[in-house]
PDB file of C-alpha atoms in Angstrom:
ATOM      1  CA  ASN A  98      53.971 169.587  95.768  1.00 60.00           C
ATOM      2  CA  ALA A  99      52.465 169.320  92.388  1.00 76.00           C
ATOM      3  CA  GLY A 100      53.879 166.037  91.566  1.00 94.00           C
ATOM      4  CA  VAL A 101      53.536 164.995  88.048  1.00 97.00           C
ATOM      5  CA  THR A 102      51.730 167.531  85.737  1.00 97.00           C
ATOM      6  CA  GLN A 103      50.882 167.165  82.040  1.00 97.00           C
ATOM      7  CA  THR A 104      49.332 169.674  79.638  1.00 97.00           C
ATOM      8  CA  PRO A 105      47.398 170.074  77.827  1.00 97.00           C
ATOM      9  CA  LYS A 106      44.986 167.220  79.417  1.00 96.00           C
ATOM     10  CA  PHE A 107      42.879 166.848  75.513  1.00 96.00           C
ATOM     11  CA  ARG A 108      43.416 167.883  72.674  1.00 97.00           C
ATOM     12  CA  VAL A 109      42.225 166.804  68.955  1.00 97.00           C
ATOM     13  CA  LEU A 110      44.284 167.067  66.341  1.00 97.00           C
ATOM     14  CA  LYS A 111      43.451 166.824  62.654  1.00 97.00           C
ATOM     15  CA  THR A 112      45.926 164.216  60.644  1.00 98.00           C
ATOM     16  CA  GLY A 113      49.099 165.317  59.802  1.00 97.00           C
ATOM     17  CA  GLN A 114      49.215 167.879  62.543  1.00 97.00           C
ATOM     18  CA  SER A 115      52.197 168.114  65.106  1.00 97.00           C
ATOM     19  CA  MET A 116      51.960 168.748  68.404  1.00 96.00           C
ATOM     20  CA  THR A 117      53.852 168.529  72.166  1.00 98.00           C
ATOM     21  CA  LEU A 118      52.876 166.945  74.853  1.00 98.00           C
ATOM     22  CA  LEU A 119      54.714 168.407  78.347  1.00 98.00           C
ATOM     23  CA  CYS A 120      55.403 166.590  81.453  1.00 98.00           C
ATOM     24  CA  ALA A 121      56.709 168.707  84.655  1.00 98.00           C
ATOM     25  CA  GLN A 122      58.053 166.973  87.938  1.00 97.00           C
ATOM     26  CA  ASP A 123      58.883 169.324  91.075  1.00 96.00           C
ATOM     27  CA  MET A 124      60.153 165.829  93.188  1.00 94.00           C
ATOM     28  CA  ASN A 125      63.719 165.666  91.551  1.00 93.00           C
ATOM     29  CA  HIS A 126      63.696 162.299  89.957  1.00 94.00           C
ATOM     30  CA  GLU A 127      66.345 161.263  87.577  1.00 94.00           C
ATOM     31  CA  TYR A 128      64.007 158.800  85.532  1.00 94.00           C
ATOM     32  CA  MET A 129      61.133 160.372  83.402  1.00 96.00           C
ATOM     33  CA  TYR A 130      58.451 157.835  80.718  1.00 96.00           C
ATOM     34  CA  TRP A 131      55.827 158.516  78.813  1.00 98.00           C
ATOM     35  CA  TYR A 132      53.644 155.616  77.877  1.00 97.00           C
ATOM     36  CA  ARG A 133      50.345 155.487  75.656  1.00 97.00           C
ATOM     37  CA  GLN A 134      47.227 153.656  76.976  1.00 96.00           C
ATOM     38  CA  ASP A 135      44.766 151.629  74.440  1.00 93.00           C
ATOM     39  CA  PRO A 136      41.504 149.522  75.333  1.00 86.00           C
ATOM     40  CA  GLY A 137      43.021 146.172  76.451  1.00 79.00           C
ATOM     41  CA  MET A 138      46.474 146.957  75.931  1.00 81.00           C
ATOM     42  CA  GLY A 139      47.569 148.497  79.086  1.00 87.00           C
ATOM     43  CA  LEU A 140      50.154 150.641  79.168  1.00 93.00           C
ATOM     44  CA  ARG A 141      52.914 150.305  76.487  1.00 94.00           C
ATOM     45  CA  LEU A 142      56.088 152.685  77.013  1.00 95.00           C
ATOM     46  CA  ILE A 143      57.166 155.052  73.967  1.00 97.00           C
ATOM     47  CA  HIS A 144      60.260 156.430  75.507  1.00 97.00           C
ATOM     48  CA  TYR A 145      62.102 157.291  78.549  1.00 95.00           C
ATOM     49  CA  SER A 146      64.817 159.073  80.278  1.00 96.00           C
ATOM     50  CA  VAL A 147      67.415 158.456  82.929  1.00 93.00           C
ATOM     51  CA  GLY A 148      68.634 161.694  83.202  1.00 94.00           C
ATOM     52  CA  GLU A 149      68.904 165.492  81.708  1.00 95.00           C
ATOM     53  CA  GLY A 150      69.857 165.275  78.201  1.00 95.00           C
ATOM     54  CA  THR A 151      68.845 161.304  77.933  1.00 96.00           C
ATOM     55  CA  THR A 152      66.302 159.873  75.764  1.00 97.00           C
ATOM     56  CA  ALA A 153      65.896 155.901  75.042  1.00 96.00           C
ATOM     57  CA  LYS A 154      63.271 154.135  72.733  1.00 96.00           C
ATOM     58  CA  GLY A 155      60.773 151.734  74.827  1.00 94.00           C
ATOM     59  CA  GLU A 156      58.362 149.465  73.232  1.00 92.00           C
ATOM     60  CA  VAL A 157      56.331 151.943  70.941  1.00 96.00           C
ATOM     61  CA  PRO A 158      58.902 154.761  69.909  1.00 97.00           C
ATOM     62  CA  ASP A 159      57.833 154.894  66.072  1.00 97.00           C
ATOM     63  CA  GLY A 160      55.767 158.560  65.687  1.00 97.00           C
ATOM     64  CA  TYR A 161      56.894 159.816  68.310  1.00 98.00           C
ATOM     65  CA  ASN A 162      59.992 161.868  69.430  1.00 97.00           C
ATOM     66  CA  VAL A 163      61.014 163.062  73.480  1.00 98.00           C
ATOM     67  CA  SER A 164      63.242 165.957  74.901  1.00 98.00           C
ATOM     68  CA  ARG A 165      64.439 166.333  78.093  1.00 97.00           C
ATOM     69  CA  LEU A 166      66.467 169.381  78.244  1.00 96.00           C
ATOM     70  CA  LYS A 167      65.909 170.062  81.262  1.00 96.00           C
ATOM     71  CA  LYS A 168      65.521 167.310  84.471  1.00 96.00           C
ATOM     72  CA  GLN A 169      62.310 168.359  85.629  1.00 97.00           C
ATOM     73  CA  ASN A 170      60.697 168.341  82.283  1.00 98.00           C
ATOM     74  CA  PHE A 171      59.788 165.587  79.237  1.00 98.00           C
ATOM     75  CA  LEU A 172      58.990 166.210  76.354  1.00 98.00           C
ATOM     76  CA  LEU A 173      56.733 164.173  73.584  1.00 98.00           C
ATOM     77  CA  GLY A 174      56.144 165.268  70.410  1.00 98.00           C
ATOM     78  CA  LEU A 175      54.490 164.211  67.688  1.00 97.00           C
ATOM     79  CA  GLU A 176      55.356 165.551  64.233  1.00 93.00           C
ATOM     80  CA  SER A 177      53.118 164.295  61.872  1.00 96.00           C
ATOM     81  CA  ALA A 178      49.793 163.280  64.034  1.00 97.00           C
ATOM     82  CA  ALA A 179      48.113 159.817  62.843  1.00 97.00           C
ATOM     83  CA  PRO A 180      44.735 158.312  63.728  1.00 97.00           C
ATOM     84  CA  SER A 181      46.400 155.503  65.145  1.00 97.00           C
ATOM     85  CA  GLN A 182      47.856 157.898  67.853  1.00 98.00           C
ATOM     86  CA  THR A 183      44.693 158.164  69.388  1.00 98.00           C
ATOM     87  CA  SER A 184      45.080 157.390  73.073  1.00 97.00           C
ATOM     88  CA  VAL A 185      45.976 158.386  76.705  1.00 97.00           C
ATOM     89  CA  TYR A 186      49.172 159.708  77.153  1.00 98.00           C
ATOM     90  CA  PHE A 187      50.360 158.891  80.599  1.00 97.00           C
ATOM     91  CA  CYS A 188      53.710 160.563  81.872  1.00 98.00           C
ATOM     92  CA  ALA A 189      55.766 158.674  84.954  1.00 96.00           C
ATOM     93  CA  SER A 190      58.574 159.696  87.226  1.00 96.00           C
ATOM     94  CA  LYS A 191      60.833 157.753  89.246  1.00 92.00           C
ATOM     95  CA  GLU A 192      63.653 158.584  91.536  1.00 88.00           C
ATOM     96  CA  VAL A 193      66.508 155.861  90.994  1.00 76.00           C
ATOM     97  CA  GLN A 194      66.794 152.690  89.344  1.00 63.00           C
ATOM     98  CA  GLY A 195      65.672 149.940  91.543  1.00 61.00           C
ATOM     99  CA  LEU A 196      63.320 149.970  94.585  1.00 71.00           C
ATOM    100  CA  THR A 197      61.145 153.225  94.205  1.00 82.00           C
ATOM    101  CA  GLU A 198      57.629 153.948  93.192  1.00 89.00           C
ATOM    102  CA  ALA A 199      56.593 155.654  90.627  1.00 93.00           C
ATOM    103  CA  PHE A 200      54.406 158.855  90.209  1.00 94.00           C
ATOM    104  CA  PHE A 201      52.390 159.351  87.643  1.00 96.00           C
ATOM    105  CA  GLY A 202      50.892 162.208  86.134  1.00 96.00           C
ATOM    106  CA  GLN A 203      46.786 162.887  84.932  1.00 95.00           C
ATOM    107  CA  GLY A 204      47.085 161.999  81.720  1.00 96.00           C
ATOM    108  CA  THR A 205      46.590 163.388  77.954  1.00 97.00           C
ATOM    109  CA  ARG A 206      43.560 162.055  76.233  1.00 97.00           C
ATOM    110  CA  LEU A 207      44.398 162.495  72.677  1.00 98.00           C
ATOM    111  CA  THR A 208      42.159 162.022  69.501  1.00 97.00           C
ATOM    112  CA  VAL A 209      43.440 162.468  66.042  1.00 98.00           C
ATOM    113  CA  VAL A 210      40.623 162.438  63.426  1.00 97.00           C
TER     114      VAL A 210
ATOM    115  CA  SER B 131      56.402 143.435  74.259  1.00 46.00           C
ATOM    116  CA  GLN B 132      54.660 143.947  77.605  1.00 48.00           C
ATOM    117  CA  GLN B 133      56.728 142.088  80.241  1.00 59.00           C
ATOM    118  CA  GLY B 134      53.725 141.571  82.490  1.00 66.00           C
ATOM    119  CA  GLU B 135      50.008 139.738  82.142  1.00 77.00           C
ATOM    120  CA  GLU B 136      47.390 139.736  84.615  1.00 81.00           C
ATOM    121  CA  ASP B 137      45.025 137.023  84.847  1.00 84.00           C
ATOM    122  CA  PRO B 138      41.809 137.533  84.987  1.00 91.00           C
ATOM    123  CA  GLN B 139      41.281 140.635  82.148  1.00 91.00           C
ATOM    124  CA  ALA B 140      37.857 140.984  84.117  1.00 94.00           C
ATOM    125  CA  LEU B 141      36.673 140.145  87.889  1.00 96.00           C
ATOM    126  CA  SER B 142      33.301 140.682  89.538  1.00 97.00           C
ATOM    127  CA  ILE B 143      33.377 140.034  92.795  1.00 97.00           C
ATOM    128  CA  GLN B 144      30.506 140.941  96.143  1.00 97.00           C
ATOM    129  CA  GLU B 145      31.625 143.393  98.292  1.00 97.00           C
ATOM    130  CA  GLY B 146      33.451 141.604 101.768  1.00 97.00           C
ATOM    131  CA  GLU B 147      34.835 138.970  99.515  1.00 97.00           C
ATOM    132  CA  ASN B 148      38.452 138.576  98.720  1.00 98.00           C
ATOM    133  CA  ALA B 149      39.902 139.201  95.107  1.00 97.00           C
ATOM    134  CA  THR B 150      43.045 138.085  93.995  1.00 97.00           C
ATOM    135  CA  MET B 151      44.630 139.008  90.824  1.00 96.00           C
ATOM    136  CA  ASN B 152      47.956 137.250  89.396  1.00 95.00           C
ATOM    137  CA  CYS B 153      50.664 138.728  87.041  1.00 93.00           C
ATOM    138  CA  SER B 154      52.829 136.732  85.013  1.00 92.00           C
ATOM    139  CA  TYR B 155      56.062 137.762  83.483  1.00 89.00           C
ATOM    140  CA  LYS B 156      58.862 137.090  81.354  1.00 86.00           C
ATOM    141  CA  THR B 157      62.595 138.121  82.164  1.00 84.00           C
ATOM    142  CA  SER B 158      64.603 138.845  85.386  1.00 84.00           C
ATOM    143  CA  ILE B 159      63.639 141.178  87.398  1.00 85.00           C
ATOM    144  CA  ASN B 160      64.983 143.803  89.928  1.00 83.00           C
ATOM    145  CA  ASN B 161      61.286 144.294  91.966  1.00 88.00           C
ATOM    146  CA  LEU B 162      57.802 143.770  91.168  1.00 91.00           C
ATOM    147  CA  GLN B 163      55.030 146.803  91.769  1.00 93.00           C
ATOM    148  CA  TRP B 164      51.830 147.004  91.713  1.00 95.00           C
ATOM    149  CA  TYR B 165      49.496 149.763  90.548  1.00 96.00           C
ATOM    150  CA  ARG B 166      45.988 150.643  90.939  1.00 97.00           C
ATOM    151  CA  GLN B 167      44.179 153.239  88.334  1.00 96.00           C
ATOM    152  CA  ASN B 168      40.555 154.459  88.828  1.00 94.00           C
ATOM    153  CA  SER B 169      38.632 155.538  85.849  1.00 89.00           C
ATOM    154  CA  GLY B 170      39.659 158.150  83.475  1.00 82.00           C
ATOM    155  CA  ARG B 171      42.730 158.765  86.446  1.00 89.00           C
ATOM    156  CA  GLY B 172      46.186 158.197  86.632  1.00 91.00           C
ATOM    157  CA  LEU B 173      48.246 155.452  87.988  1.00 94.00           C
ATOM    158  CA  VAL B 174      48.779 155.132  92.121  1.00 95.00           C
ATOM    159  CA  HIS B 175      51.527 153.201  93.655  1.00 95.00           C
ATOM    160  CA  LEU B 176      50.371 150.195  96.015  1.00 96.00           C
ATOM    161  CA  ILE B 177      52.825 147.806  96.860  1.00 95.00           C
ATOM    162  CA  LEU B 178      56.465 146.921  95.948  1.00 93.00           C
ATOM    163  CA  ILE B 179      57.637 143.259  96.219  1.00 93.00           C
ATOM    164  CA  ARG B 180      61.550 142.620  95.366  1.00 91.00           C
ATOM    165  CA  SER B 181      62.928 139.928  94.075  1.00 90.00           C
ATOM    166  CA  ASN B 182      64.334 137.932  97.159  1.00 93.00           C
ATOM    167  CA  GLU B 183      61.023 138.718  98.618  1.00 95.00           C
ATOM    168  CA  ARG B 184      58.161 136.193  98.345  1.00 97.00           C
ATOM    169  CA  GLU B 185      55.153 138.037 100.117  1.00 97.00           C
ATOM    170  CA  LYS B 186      54.681 141.562 101.558  1.00 97.00           C
ATOM    171  CA  HIS B 187      51.169 143.116 103.292  1.00 96.00           C
ATOM    172  CA  SER B 188      50.344 146.478 103.511  1.00 95.00           C
ATOM    173  CA  GLY B 189      47.152 146.710 104.814  1.00 97.00           C
ATOM    174  CA  ARG B 190      44.297 144.845 102.986  1.00 97.00           C
ATOM    175  CA  LEU B 191      46.833 143.870 100.645  1.00 98.00           C
ATOM    176  CA  ARG B 192      48.604 140.661 100.751  1.00 98.00           C
ATOM    177  CA  VAL B 193      51.353 140.382  97.087  1.00 98.00           C
ATOM    178  CA  THR B 194      53.441 137.534  96.409  1.00 97.00           C
ATOM    179  CA  LEU B 195      55.942 136.334  94.295  1.00 96.00           C
ATOM    180  CA  ASP B 196      57.419 133.408  92.872  1.00 96.00           C
ATOM    181  CA  THR B 197      60.458 133.902  90.495  1.00 93.00           C
ATOM    182  CA  SER B 198      60.720 130.210  90.153  1.00 94.00           C
ATOM    183  CA  LYS B 199      57.656 130.989  88.264  1.00 94.00           C
ATOM    184  CA  LYS B 200      58.056 134.259  87.188  1.00 93.00           C
ATOM    185  CA  SER B 201      54.537 134.789  88.849  1.00 94.00           C
ATOM    186  CA  SER B 202      53.012 137.082  91.653  1.00 95.00           C
ATOM    187  CA  SER B 203      49.753 137.520  92.392  1.00 96.00           C
ATOM    188  CA  LEU B 204      47.501 140.236  94.965  1.00 97.00           C
ATOM    189  CA  LEU B 205      45.332 139.456  97.037  1.00 98.00           C
ATOM    190  CA  ILE B 206      42.660 142.465  98.160  1.00 98.00           C
ATOM    191  CA  THR B 207      40.686 140.829 101.316  1.00 98.00           C
ATOM    192  CA  ALA B 208      37.264 142.246 102.511  1.00 98.00           C
ATOM    193  CA  SER B 209      36.808 144.266  99.405  1.00 97.00           C
ATOM    194  CA  ARG B 210      34.751 147.673  99.279  1.00 97.00           C
ATOM    195  CA  ALA B 211      32.850 148.894  96.882  1.00 97.00           C
ATOM    196  CA  ALA B 212      35.505 151.685  96.524  1.00 96.00           C
ATOM    197  CA  ASP B 213      38.219 149.303  95.349  1.00 97.00           C
ATOM    198  CA  THR B 214      36.493 148.557  92.228  1.00 97.00           C
ATOM    199  CA  ALA B 215      39.248 149.850  89.520  1.00 97.00           C
ATOM    200  CA  SER B 216      41.946 148.326  87.540  1.00 96.00           C
ATOM    201  CA  TYR B 217      45.027 146.892  88.876  1.00 96.00           C
ATOM    202  CA  PHE B 218      48.298 146.186  87.013  1.00 95.00           C
ATOM    203  CA  CYS B 219      51.409 144.759  87.859  1.00 94.00           C
ATOM    204  CA  ALA B 220      54.717 146.211  86.785  1.00 92.00           C
ATOM    205  CA  SER B 221      58.380 145.114  86.787  1.00 88.00           C
ATOM    206  CA  ASN B 222      62.248 146.796  86.483  1.00 80.00           C
ATOM    207  CA  GLY B 223      64.106 144.358  84.467  1.00 75.00           C
ATOM    208  CA  ALA B 224      67.314 143.197  85.880  1.00 72.00           C
ATOM    209  CA  GLY B 225      69.811 145.497  84.387  1.00 75.00           C
ATOM    210  CA  SER B 226      67.067 147.470  82.511  1.00 78.00           C
ATOM    211  CA  TYR B 227      65.822 151.227  83.716  1.00 81.00           C
ATOM    212  CA  GLN B 228      62.179 150.375  82.046  1.00 85.00           C
ATOM    213  CA  LEU B 229      59.393 149.782  84.015  1.00 87.00           C
ATOM    214  CA  THR B 230      56.695 148.072  81.741  1.00 88.00           C
ATOM    215  CA  PHE B 231      53.243 147.228  82.739  1.00 90.00           C
ATOM    216  CA  GLY B 232      50.993 144.197  81.976  1.00 88.00           C
ATOM    217  CA  LYS B 233      47.667 144.890  80.538  1.00 89.00           C
ATOM    218  CA  GLY B 234      45.997 144.931  83.517  1.00 92.00           C
ATOM    219  CA  THR B 235      42.910 143.464  85.801  1.00 94.00           C
ATOM    220  CA  LYS B 236      39.442 145.345  86.209  1.00 95.00           C
ATOM    221  CA  LEU B 237      37.919 145.074  89.600  1.00 97.00           C
ATOM    222  CA  SER B 238      34.231 145.200  90.023  1.00 97.00           C
ATOM    223  CA  VAL B 239      32.884 145.171  93.435  1.00 97.00           C
ATOM    224  CA  ILE B 240      29.381 145.256  93.978  1.00 97.00           C
ATOM    225  CA  PRO B 241      27.954 146.941  97.063  1.00 94.00           C
TER     226      PRO B 241
END
């Protein structure tokens, strides 16, 4: 099992460009999450999904969109990248609500210049 | 805002000493979890404690939970240089699907 795989691992964007980050999990998990991690800020939740076809806003959703067309994939889109979106992005998945752990991808380091 | 807040932000100890990290949270929870992150890597789950539990052990890890104070602590005994990492608490709020994290404690264990 690969677990949670994020693509790409690194990316440099120019301000105003768009891109999509892909998260794929092979554990048949219902819940999936996108976080961003900035120095001194810990992990902040951007968007999450509790099942195929569902998405919801987290703590810092502005400037991002997401889609969960297939259960195993959770896509994070930046329509018009801004320097403030320079960060490390982590995807996580979780089996069900409650007493289960989350599994994380290795992260995507995004720089917007 | 973030659910959990760890304390201290950074901790430096000698190998063999114990390390204690604290976490405070804001709302009622179903459970509280601790994760570890090595530099530049994803987070790895360490231990989960349910809201009706007060203490839990796993190897050299001991977690306590005080729901009346909305706080938890993680104790790592007999620390090793390999324990050097950042440690985060995370919680599932009662009735919430969100898994929210604190800002983390950066632990350095000096050989």
